[in-house]
PDB file of C-alpha atoms in Angstrom:
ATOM      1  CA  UNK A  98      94.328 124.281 120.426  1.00  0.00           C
ATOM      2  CA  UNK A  99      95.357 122.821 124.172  1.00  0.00           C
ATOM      3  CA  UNK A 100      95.701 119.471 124.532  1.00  0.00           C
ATOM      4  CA  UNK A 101      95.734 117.721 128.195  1.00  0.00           C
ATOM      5  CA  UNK A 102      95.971 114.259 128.841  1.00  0.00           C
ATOM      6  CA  UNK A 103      94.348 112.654 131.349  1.00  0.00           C
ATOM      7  CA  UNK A 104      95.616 108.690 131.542  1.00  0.00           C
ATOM      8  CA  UNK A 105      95.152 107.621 128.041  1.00  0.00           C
ATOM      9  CA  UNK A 106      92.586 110.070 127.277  1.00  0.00           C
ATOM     10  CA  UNK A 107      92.203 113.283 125.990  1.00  0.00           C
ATOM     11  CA  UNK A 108      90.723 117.029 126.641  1.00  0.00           C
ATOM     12  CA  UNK A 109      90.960 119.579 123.983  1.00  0.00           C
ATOM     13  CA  UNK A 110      90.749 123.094 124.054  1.00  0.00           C
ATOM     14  CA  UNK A 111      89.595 124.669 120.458  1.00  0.00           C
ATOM     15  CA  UNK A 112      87.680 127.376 118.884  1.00  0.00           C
ATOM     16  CA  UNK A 113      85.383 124.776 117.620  1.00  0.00           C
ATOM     17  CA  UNK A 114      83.628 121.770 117.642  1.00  0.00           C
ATOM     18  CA  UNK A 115      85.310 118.348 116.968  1.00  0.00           C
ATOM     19  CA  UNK A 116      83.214 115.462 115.382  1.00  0.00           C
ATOM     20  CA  UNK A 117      85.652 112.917 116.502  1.00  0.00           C
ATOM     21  CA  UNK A 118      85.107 114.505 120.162  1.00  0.00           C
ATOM     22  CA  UNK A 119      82.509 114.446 122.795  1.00  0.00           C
ATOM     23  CA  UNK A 120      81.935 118.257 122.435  1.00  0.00           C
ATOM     24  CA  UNK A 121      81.050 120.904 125.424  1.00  0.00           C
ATOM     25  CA  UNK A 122      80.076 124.606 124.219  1.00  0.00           C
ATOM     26  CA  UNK A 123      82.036 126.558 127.340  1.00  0.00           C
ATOM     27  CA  UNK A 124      79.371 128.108 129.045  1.00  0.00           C
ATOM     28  CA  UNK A 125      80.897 127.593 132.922  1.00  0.00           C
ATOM     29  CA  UNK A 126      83.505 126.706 135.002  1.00  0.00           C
ATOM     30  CA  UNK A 127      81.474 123.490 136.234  1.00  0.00           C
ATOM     31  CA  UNK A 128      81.924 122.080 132.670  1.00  0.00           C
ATOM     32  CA  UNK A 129      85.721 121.126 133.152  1.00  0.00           C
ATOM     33  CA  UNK A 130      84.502 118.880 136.187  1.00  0.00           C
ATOM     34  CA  UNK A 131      82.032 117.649 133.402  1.00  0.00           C
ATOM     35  CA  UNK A 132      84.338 116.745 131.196  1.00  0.00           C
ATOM     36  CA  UNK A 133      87.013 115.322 134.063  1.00  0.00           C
ATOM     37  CA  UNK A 134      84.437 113.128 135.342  1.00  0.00           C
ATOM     38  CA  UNK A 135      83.584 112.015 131.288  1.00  0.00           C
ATOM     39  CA  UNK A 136      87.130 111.044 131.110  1.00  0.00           C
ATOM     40  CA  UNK A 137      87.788 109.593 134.352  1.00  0.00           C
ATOM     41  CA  UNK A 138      84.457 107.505 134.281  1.00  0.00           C
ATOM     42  CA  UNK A 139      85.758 106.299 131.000  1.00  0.00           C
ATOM     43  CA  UNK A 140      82.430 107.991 129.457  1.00  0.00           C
ATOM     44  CA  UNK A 141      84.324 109.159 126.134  1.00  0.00           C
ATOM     45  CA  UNK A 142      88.094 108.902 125.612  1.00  0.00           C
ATOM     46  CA  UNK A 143      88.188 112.705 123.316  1.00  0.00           C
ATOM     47  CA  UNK A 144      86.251 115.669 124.872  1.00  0.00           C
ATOM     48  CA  UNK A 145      86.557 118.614 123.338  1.00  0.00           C
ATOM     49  CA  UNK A 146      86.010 121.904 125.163  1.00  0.00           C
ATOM     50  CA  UNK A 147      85.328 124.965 122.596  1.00  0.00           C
ATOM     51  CA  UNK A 148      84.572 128.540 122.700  1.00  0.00           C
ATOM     52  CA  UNK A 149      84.823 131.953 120.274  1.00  0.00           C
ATOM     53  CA  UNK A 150      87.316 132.985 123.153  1.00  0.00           C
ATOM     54  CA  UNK A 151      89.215 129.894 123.772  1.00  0.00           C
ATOM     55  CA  UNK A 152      92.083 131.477 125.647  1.00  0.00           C
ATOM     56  CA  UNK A 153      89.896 133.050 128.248  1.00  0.00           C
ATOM     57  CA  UNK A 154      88.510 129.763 129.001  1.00  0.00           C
ATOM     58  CA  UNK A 155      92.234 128.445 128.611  1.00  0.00           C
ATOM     59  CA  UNK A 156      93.065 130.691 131.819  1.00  0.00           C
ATOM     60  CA  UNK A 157      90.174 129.843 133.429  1.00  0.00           C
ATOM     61  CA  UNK A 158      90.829 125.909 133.166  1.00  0.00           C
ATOM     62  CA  UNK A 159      94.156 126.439 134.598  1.00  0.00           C
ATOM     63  CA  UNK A 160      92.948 128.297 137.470  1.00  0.00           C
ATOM     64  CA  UNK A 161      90.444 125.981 138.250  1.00  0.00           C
ATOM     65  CA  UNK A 162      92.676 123.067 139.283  1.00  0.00           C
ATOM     66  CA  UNK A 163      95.489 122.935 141.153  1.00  0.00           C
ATOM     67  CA  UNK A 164      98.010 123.859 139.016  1.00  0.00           C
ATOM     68  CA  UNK A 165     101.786 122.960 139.257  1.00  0.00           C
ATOM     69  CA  UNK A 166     104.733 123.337 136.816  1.00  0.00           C
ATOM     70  CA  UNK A 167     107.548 121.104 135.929  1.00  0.00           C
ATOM     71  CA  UNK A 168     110.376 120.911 133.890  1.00  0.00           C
ATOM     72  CA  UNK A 169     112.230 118.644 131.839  1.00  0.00           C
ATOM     73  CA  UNK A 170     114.427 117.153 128.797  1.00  0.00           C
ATOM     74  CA  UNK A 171     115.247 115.222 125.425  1.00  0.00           C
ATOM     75  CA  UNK A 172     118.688 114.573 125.971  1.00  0.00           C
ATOM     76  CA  UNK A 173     121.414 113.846 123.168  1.00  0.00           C
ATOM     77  CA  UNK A 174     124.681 113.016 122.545  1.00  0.00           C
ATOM     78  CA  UNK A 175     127.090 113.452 120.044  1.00  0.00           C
ATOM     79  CA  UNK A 176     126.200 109.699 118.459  1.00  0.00           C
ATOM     80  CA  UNK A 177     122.631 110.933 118.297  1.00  0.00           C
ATOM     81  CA  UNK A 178     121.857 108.759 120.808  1.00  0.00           C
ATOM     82  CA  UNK A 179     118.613 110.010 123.088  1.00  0.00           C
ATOM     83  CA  UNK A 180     118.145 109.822 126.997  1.00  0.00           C
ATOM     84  CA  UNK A 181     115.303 107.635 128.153  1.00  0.00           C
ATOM     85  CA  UNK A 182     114.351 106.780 131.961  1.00  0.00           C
ATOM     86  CA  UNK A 183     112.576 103.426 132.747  1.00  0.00           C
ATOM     87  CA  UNK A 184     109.665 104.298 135.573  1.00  0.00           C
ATOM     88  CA  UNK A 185     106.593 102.784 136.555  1.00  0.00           C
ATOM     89  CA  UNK A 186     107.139 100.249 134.189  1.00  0.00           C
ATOM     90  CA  UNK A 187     107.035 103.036 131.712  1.00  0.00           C
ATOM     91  CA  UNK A 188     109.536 104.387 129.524  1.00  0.00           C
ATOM     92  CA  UNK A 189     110.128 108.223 129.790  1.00  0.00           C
ATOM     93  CA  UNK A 190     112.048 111.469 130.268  1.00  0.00           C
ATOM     94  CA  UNK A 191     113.837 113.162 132.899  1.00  0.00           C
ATOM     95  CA  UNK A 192     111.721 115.842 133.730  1.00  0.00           C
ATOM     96  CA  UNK A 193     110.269 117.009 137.825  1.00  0.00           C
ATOM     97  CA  UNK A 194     108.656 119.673 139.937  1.00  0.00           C
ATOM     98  CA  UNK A 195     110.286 123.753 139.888  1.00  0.00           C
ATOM     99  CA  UNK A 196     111.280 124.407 142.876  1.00  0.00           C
ATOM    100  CA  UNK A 197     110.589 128.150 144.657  1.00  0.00           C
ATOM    101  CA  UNK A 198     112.554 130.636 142.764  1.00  0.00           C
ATOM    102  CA  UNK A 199     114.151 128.181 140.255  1.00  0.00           C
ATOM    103  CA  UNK A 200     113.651 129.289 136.584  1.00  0.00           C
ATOM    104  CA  UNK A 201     112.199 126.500 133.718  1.00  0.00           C
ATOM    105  CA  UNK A 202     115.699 126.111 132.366  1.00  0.00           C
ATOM    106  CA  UNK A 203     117.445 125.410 135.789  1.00  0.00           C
ATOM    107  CA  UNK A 204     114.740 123.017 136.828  1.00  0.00           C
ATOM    108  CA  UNK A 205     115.142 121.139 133.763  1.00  0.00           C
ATOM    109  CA  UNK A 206     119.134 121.402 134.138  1.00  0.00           C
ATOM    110  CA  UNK A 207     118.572 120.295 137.805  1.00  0.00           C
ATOM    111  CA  UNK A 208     116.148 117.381 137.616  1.00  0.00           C
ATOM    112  CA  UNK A 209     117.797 115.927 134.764  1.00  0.00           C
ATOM    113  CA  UNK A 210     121.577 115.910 136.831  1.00  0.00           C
ATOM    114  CA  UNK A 211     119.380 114.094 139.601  1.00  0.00           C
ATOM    115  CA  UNK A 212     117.312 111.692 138.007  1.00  0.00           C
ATOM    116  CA  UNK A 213     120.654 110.757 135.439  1.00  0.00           C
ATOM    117  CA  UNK A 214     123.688 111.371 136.992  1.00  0.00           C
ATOM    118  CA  UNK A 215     124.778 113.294 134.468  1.00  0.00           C
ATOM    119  CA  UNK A 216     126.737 116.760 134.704  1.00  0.00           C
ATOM    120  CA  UNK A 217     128.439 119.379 131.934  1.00  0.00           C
ATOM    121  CA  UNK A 218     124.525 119.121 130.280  1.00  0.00           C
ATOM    122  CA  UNK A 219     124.228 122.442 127.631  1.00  0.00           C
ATOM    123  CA  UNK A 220     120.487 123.874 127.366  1.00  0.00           C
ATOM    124  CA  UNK A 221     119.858 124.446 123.713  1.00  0.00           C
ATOM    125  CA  UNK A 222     116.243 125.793 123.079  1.00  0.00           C
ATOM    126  CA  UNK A 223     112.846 125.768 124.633  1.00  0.00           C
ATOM    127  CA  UNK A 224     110.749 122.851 122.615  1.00  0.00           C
ATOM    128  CA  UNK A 225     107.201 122.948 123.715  1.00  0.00           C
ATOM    129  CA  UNK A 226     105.223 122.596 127.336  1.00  0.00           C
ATOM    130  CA  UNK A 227     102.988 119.274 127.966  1.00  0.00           C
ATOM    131  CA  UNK A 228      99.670 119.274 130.225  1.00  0.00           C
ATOM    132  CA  UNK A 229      97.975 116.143 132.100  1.00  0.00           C
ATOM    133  CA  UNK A 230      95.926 116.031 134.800  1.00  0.00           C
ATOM    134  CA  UNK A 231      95.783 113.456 137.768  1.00  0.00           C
ATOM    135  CA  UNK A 232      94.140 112.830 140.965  1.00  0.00           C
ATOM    136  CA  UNK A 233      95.668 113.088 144.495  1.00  0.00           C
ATOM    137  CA  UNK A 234      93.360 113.643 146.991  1.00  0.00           C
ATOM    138  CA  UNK A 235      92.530 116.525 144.168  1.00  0.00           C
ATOM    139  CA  UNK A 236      92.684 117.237 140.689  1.00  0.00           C
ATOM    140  CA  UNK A 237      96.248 118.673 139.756  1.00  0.00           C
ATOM    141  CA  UNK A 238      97.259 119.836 135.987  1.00  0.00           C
ATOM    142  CA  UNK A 239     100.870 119.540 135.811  1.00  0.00           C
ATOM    143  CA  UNK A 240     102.377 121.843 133.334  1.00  0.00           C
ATOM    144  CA  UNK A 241     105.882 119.976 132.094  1.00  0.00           C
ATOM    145  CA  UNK A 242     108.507 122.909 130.314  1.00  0.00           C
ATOM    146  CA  UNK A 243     110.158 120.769 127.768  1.00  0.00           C
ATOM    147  CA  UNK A 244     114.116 121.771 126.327  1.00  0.00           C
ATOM    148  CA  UNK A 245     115.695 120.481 124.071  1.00  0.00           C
ATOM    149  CA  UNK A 246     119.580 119.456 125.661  1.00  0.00           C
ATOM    150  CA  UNK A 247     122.882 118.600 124.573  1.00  0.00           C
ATOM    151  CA  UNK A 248     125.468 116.036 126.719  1.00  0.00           C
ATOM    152  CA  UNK A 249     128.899 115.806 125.202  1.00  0.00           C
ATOM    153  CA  UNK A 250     130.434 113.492 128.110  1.00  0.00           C
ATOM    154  CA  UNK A 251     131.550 110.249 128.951  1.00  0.00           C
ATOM    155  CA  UNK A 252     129.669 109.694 132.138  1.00  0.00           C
ATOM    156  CA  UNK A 253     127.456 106.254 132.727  1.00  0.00           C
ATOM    157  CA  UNK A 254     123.869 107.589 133.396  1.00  0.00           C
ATOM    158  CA  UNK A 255     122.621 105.861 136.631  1.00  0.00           C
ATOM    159  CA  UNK A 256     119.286 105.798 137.701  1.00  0.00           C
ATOM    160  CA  UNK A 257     117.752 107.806 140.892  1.00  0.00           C
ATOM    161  CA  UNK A 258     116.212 104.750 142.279  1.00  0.00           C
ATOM    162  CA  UNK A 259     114.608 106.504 145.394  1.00  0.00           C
ATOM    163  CA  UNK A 260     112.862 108.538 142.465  1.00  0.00           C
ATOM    164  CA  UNK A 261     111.175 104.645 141.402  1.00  0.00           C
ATOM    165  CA  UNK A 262     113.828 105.047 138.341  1.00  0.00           C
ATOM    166  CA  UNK A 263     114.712 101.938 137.677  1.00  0.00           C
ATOM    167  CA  UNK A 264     117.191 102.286 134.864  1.00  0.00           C
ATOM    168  CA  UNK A 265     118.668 105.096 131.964  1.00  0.00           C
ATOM    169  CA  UNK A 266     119.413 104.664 128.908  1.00  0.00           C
ATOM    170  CA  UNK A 267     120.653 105.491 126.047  1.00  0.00           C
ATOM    171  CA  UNK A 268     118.490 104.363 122.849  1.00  0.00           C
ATOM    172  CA  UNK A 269     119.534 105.176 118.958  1.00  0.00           C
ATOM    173  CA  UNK A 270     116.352 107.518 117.190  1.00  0.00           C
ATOM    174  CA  UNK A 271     115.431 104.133 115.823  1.00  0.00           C
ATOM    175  CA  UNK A 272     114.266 102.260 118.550  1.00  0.00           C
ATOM    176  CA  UNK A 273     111.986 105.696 119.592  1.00  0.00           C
ATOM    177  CA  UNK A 274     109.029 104.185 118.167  1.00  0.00           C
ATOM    178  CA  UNK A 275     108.969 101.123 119.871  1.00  0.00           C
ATOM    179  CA  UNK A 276     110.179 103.008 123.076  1.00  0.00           C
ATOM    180  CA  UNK A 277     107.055 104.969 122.733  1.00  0.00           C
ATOM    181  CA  UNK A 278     104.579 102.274 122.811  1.00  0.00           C
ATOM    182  CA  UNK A 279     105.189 102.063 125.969  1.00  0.00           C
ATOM    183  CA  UNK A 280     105.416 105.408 127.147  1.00  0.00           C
ATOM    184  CA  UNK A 281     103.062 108.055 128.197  1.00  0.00           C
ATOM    185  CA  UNK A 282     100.936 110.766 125.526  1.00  0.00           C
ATOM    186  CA  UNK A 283     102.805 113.574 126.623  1.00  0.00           C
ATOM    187  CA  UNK A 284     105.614 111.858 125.590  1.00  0.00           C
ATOM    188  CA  UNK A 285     104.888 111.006 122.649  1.00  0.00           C
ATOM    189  CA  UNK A 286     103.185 114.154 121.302  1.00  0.00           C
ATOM    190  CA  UNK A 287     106.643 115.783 122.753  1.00  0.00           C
ATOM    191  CA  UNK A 288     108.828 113.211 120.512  1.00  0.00           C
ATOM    192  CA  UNK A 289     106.858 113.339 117.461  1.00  0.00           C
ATOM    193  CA  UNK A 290     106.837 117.045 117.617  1.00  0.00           C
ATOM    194  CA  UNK A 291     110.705 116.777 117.692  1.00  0.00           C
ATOM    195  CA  UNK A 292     111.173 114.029 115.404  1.00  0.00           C
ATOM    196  CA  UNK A 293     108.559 114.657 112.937  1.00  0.00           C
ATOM    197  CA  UNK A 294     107.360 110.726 113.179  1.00  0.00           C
ATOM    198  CA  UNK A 295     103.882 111.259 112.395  1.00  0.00           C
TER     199      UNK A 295
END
């Protein structure tokens, strides 16, 4: 299954039908504006796109839309403290747009030195990739490459304000939860994955 978040809501990708979903048997391309416009009209909150052939519908969906890719980080530290970024009165991670000719795991190395401050950052493994659509001026899925990263430094993170950051921090595994309430669902499907909180 696919999952991409659109605000709040939801659009699934599956091999069947969800009775929890507003469900749409892939017969054409037209259907993902369908089910954008059911989610962005506030129509249903879960719509659930299936098929037999899921991943040819999969590639389909992400040629459809402008598609762009990003890359990004949970950060720790030796204290098993994790790296947060306050934004748009959000909390979140470091994370931003590839550039040409960069690969995932530089990006992610890159945008996390910019948006933190923070150098001598060691790549450890390749956790998962996020999807979420949004509108500017068009519809654009942005495809987030998430690793998981080590910082064994003394540094003070400081925020990249002409990014909107407004502070960094760094928060103990037990204030995640809370963190997450005010976060976005990308995020917190990426920290429950890692965590194992649900």
């Amino acid at each position: 299954m696919y999952k991409v978040f659109f605000n709040e809501s939801l659009l699934t990708f599956s091999n069947q039908s969800n009775p929890e979903a507003k469900n749409i048997l892939f017969q054409n391309e037209a259907q993902f504006d369908e089910s954008v416009h059911l989610l962005s009209s506030k129509a249903s909150n879960l719509v659930n796109i299936f098929s037999d052939d899921i991943e040819t519908v999969w590639t389909k969906f992400l040629k459809y839309y402008k598609h762009i890719q990003a890359a990004g980080g949970i950060v720790r530290n030796p204290k098993d403290d994790y790296l947060f970024i306050f934004r748009l009165g959000k909390w979140d991670l470091p994370k931003g747009k590839m550039e040409e000719g960069e690969s995932r795991e530089e990006s992610a190395i890159r945008e996390i030195e910019e948006e933190c401050s923070l150098t001598n950052l060691e790549l450890k493994r390749f956790l998962m990739p996020t999807f979420h659509i949004y509108f500017l001026r068009e519809y654009i899925i942005k495809e987030t490459f998430w690793f998981e990263v080590f910082y064994d430094g003394v540094e003070l993170p400081l925020p990249q304000t002409e990014e909107g950051i407004e502070s960094v921090e760094w928060r103990k595994e037990s204030e995640i939860p809370q963190l997450l309430e005010n976060s976005y669902p990308n995020i917190k499907l990426l920290m429950d994955n890692y965590l194992n909180l649900n």
